[in-house]
Short mmCIF file of C-alpha atoms in Angstrom, two decimals:
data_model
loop_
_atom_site.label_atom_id
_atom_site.label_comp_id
_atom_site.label_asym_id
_atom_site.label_seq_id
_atom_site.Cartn_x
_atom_site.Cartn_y
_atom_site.Cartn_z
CA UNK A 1 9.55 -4.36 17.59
CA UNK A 2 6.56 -2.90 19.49
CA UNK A 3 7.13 0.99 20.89
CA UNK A 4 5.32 1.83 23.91
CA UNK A 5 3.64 5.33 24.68
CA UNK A 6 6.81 5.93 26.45
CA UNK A 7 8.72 5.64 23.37
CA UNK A 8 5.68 6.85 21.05
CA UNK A 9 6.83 10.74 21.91
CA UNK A 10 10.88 10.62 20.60
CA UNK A 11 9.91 8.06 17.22
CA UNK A 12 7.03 11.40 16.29
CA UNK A 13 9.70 13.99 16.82
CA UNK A 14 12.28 12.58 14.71
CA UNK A 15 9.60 11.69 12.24
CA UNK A 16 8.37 15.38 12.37
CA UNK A 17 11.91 17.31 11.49
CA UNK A 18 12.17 15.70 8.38
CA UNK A 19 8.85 16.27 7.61
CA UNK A 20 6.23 19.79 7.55
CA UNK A 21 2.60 17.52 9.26
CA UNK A 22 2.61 18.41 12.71
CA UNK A 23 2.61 16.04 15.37
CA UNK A 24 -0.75 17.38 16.42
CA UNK A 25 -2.36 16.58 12.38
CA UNK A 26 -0.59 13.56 12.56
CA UNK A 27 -2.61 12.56 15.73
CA UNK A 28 -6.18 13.68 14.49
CA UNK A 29 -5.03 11.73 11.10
CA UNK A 30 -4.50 8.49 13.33
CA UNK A 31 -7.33 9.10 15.60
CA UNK A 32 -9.75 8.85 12.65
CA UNK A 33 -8.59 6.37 10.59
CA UNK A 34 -10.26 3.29 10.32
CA UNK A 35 -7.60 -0.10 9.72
CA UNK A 36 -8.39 -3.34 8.18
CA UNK A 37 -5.41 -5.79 9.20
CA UNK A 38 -5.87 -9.20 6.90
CA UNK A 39 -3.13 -11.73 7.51
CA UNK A 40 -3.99 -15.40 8.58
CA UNK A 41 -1.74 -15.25 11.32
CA UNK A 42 -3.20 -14.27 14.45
CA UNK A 43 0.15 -13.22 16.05
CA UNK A 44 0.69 -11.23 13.19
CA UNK A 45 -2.33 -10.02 13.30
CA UNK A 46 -1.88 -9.16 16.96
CA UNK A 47 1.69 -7.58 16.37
CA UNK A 48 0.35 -4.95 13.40
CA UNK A 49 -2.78 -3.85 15.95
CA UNK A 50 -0.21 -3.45 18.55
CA UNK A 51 1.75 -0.60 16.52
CA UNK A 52 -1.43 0.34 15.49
CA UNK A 53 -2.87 1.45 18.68
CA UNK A 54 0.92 3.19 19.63
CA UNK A 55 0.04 5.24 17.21
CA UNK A 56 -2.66 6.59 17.58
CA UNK A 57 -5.21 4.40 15.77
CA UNK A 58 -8.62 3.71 17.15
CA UNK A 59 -10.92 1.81 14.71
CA UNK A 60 -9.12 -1.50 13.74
CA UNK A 61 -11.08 -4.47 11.94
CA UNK A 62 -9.04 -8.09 11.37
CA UNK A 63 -9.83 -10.48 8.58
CA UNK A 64 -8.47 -14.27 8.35
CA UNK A 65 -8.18 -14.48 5.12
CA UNK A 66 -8.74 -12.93 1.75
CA UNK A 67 -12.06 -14.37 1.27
CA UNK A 68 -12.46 -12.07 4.44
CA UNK A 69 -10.90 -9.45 3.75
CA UNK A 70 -13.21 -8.48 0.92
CA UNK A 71 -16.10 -8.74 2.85
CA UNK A 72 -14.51 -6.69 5.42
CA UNK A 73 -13.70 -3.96 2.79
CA UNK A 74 -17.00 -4.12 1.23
CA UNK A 75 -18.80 -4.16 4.87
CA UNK A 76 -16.46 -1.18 6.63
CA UNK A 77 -15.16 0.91 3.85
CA UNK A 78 -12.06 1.48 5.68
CA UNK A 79 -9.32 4.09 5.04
CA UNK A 80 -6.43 1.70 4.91
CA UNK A 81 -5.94 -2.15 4.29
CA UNK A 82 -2.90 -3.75 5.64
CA UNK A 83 -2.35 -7.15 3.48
CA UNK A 84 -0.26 -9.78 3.49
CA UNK A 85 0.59 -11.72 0.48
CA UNK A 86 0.56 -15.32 1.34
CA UNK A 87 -2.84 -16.62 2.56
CA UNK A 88 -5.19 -19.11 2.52
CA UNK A 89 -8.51 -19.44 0.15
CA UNK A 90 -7.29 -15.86 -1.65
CA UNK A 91 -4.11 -14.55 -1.66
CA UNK A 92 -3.01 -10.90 -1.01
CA UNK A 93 -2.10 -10.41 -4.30
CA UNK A 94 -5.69 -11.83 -5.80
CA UNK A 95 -7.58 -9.69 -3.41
CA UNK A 96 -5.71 -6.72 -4.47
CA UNK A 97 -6.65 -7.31 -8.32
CA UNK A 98 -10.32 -7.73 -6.91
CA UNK A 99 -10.06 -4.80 -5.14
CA UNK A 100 -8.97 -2.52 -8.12
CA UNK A 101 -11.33 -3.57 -10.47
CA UNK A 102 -13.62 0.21 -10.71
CA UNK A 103 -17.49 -0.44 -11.68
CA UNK A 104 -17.21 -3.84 -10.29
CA UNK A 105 -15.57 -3.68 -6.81
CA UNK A 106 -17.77 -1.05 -4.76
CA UNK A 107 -14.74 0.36 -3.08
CA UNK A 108 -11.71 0.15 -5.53
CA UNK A 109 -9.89 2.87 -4.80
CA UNK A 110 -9.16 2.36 -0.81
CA UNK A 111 -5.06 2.34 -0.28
CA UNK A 112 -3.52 -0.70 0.28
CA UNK A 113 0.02 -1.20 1.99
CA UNK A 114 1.45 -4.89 1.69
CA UNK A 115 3.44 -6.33 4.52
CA UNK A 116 4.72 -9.69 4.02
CA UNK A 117 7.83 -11.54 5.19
CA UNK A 118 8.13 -12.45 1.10
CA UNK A 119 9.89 -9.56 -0.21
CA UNK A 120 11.90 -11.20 -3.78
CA UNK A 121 11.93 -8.61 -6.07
CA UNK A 122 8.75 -10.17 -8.93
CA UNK A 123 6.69 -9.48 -5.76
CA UNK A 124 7.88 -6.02 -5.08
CA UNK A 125 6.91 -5.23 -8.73
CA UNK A 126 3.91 -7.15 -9.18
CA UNK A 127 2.47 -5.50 -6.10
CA UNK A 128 3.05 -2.26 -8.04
CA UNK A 129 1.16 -3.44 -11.04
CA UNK A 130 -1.72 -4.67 -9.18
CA UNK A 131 -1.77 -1.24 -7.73
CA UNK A 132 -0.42 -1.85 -4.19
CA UNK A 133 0.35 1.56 -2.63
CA UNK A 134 3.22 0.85 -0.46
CA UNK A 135 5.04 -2.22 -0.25
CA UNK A 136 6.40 -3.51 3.13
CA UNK A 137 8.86 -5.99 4.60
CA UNK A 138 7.86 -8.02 8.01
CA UNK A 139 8.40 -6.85 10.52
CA UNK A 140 7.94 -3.61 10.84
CA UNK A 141 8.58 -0.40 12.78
CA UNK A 142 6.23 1.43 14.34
CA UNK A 143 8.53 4.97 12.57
CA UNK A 144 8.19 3.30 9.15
CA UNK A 145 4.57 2.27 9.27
CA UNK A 146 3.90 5.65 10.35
CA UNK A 147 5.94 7.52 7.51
CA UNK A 148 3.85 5.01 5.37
CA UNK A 149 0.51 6.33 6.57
CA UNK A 150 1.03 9.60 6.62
CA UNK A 151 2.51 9.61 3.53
CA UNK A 152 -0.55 7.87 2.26
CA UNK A 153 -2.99 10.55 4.02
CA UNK A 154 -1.45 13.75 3.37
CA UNK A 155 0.44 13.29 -0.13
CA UNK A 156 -1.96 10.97 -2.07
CA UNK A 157 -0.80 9.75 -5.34
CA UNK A 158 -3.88 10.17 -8.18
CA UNK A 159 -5.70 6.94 -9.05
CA UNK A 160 -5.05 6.09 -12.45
CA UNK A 161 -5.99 3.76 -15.45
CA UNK A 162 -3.05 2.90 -17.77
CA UNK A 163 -4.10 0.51 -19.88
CA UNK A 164 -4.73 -2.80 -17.65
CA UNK A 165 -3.88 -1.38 -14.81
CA UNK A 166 -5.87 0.72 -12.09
CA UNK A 167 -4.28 2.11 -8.98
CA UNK A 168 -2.13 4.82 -7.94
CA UNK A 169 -0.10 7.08 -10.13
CA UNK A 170 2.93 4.30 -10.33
CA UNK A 171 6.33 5.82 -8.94
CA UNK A 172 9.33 6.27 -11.10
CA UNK A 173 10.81 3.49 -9.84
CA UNK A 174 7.69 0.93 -11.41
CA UNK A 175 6.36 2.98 -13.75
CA UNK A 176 8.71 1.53 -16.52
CA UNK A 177 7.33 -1.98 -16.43
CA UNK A 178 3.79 -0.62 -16.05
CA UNK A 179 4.44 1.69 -19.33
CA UNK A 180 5.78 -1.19 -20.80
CA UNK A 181 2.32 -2.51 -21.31
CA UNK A 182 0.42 0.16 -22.49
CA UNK A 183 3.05 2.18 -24.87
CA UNK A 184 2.39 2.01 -28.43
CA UNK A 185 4.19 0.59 -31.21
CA UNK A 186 6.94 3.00 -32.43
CA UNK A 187 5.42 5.21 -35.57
CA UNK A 188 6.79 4.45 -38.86
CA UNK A 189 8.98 6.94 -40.28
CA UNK A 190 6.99 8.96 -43.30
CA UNK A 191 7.18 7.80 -46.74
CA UNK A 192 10.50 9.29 -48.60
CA UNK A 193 12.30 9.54 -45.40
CA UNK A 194 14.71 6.92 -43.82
CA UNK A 195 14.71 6.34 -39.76
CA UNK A 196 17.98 7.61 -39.94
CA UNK A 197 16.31 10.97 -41.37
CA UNK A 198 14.00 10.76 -38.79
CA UNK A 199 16.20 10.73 -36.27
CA UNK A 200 18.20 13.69 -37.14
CA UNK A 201 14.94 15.89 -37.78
#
């Protein structure tokens, strides 16, 4: 669903009681940002810019592909990538581990949001591993992409490392399988006492 300038006004007040950015930041915030959209599908492609430009959003580079998309992010430096997952050549979720690779990728820290039609549940948390920032479903409204963003822009999550991983500081919700993979081997209980002992220390 596309919202027109008409309709732009209402969707930012109802955003803005439930949350302290003003519309006026939120404008500037849009005005400046520079959007890579990489999806192979051109009416995709065509839909996200669409939103895009309702709200607010100026600077807007497209990629094909992933194969693309790297070079776009490598050539523009841009202050958001919006991926899909399934893709020809490289897949969203391939570019992403590219992406968040530090002292090899030039730019591995930009923040990603998936938006694919896929949405099974291994996806939602393998996006979160790779380091995805926000994860979301096709299609999209213009009120949730732009919660997204601004959520992105004004309350950023710290880049991590936990072990393998490299992104941002994983939500409550994924950080269990991330921990899962970096959290050592319980410590044996001393010599002379029992687990049992241990426990009840």
């Amino acid at each position: 669903m596309l919202y027109s300038h008409e309709h732009d006004v209402p969707l930012r007040a109802a955003w803005d009681r439930s949350n302290p950015v003003s519309n006026s930041r939120i404008d500037k915030l849009m005005q400046s940002l520079a959007v890579l959209v990489v999806d192979d599908n051109q009416y995709m492609r065509k839909i996200v810019r669409n939103l895009l430009v309702n709200l607010g959003v100026k600077n807007i580079h497209e990629a094909v592909d992933g194969i693309a998309g790297l070079e776009s992010i490598r050539m523009f430096a841009p202050d958001l990538v919006i991926l899909d997952w399934e893709m020809p050549l490289l897949n969203g979720a391939e570019l992403v581990r590219i992406v968040r690779s530090p002292g090899v990728f030039p730019v591995p820290d930009v923040p990603i949001i998936m938006l694919t039609g896929h949405v099974e549940r291994w996806r939602v948390i393998e996006a979160s591993r790779l380091g995805v920032n926000e994860f979301l479903k096709k299609p999209v409204s213009g009120k949730t992409l732009l919660d997204r963003i601004v959520a992105i822009l004004t309350q950023p999550r710290a880049m991590v490392r936990l072990g393998d991983y490299y992104g941002p500081e994983p939500r409550k919700l994924f950080f269990e399988p991330v921990q899962k993979l970096v959290t050592p081997p319980p410590a044996l209980p001393a010599p002379g006492k029992s687990a049992s002992d241990k426990a009840a220390i």
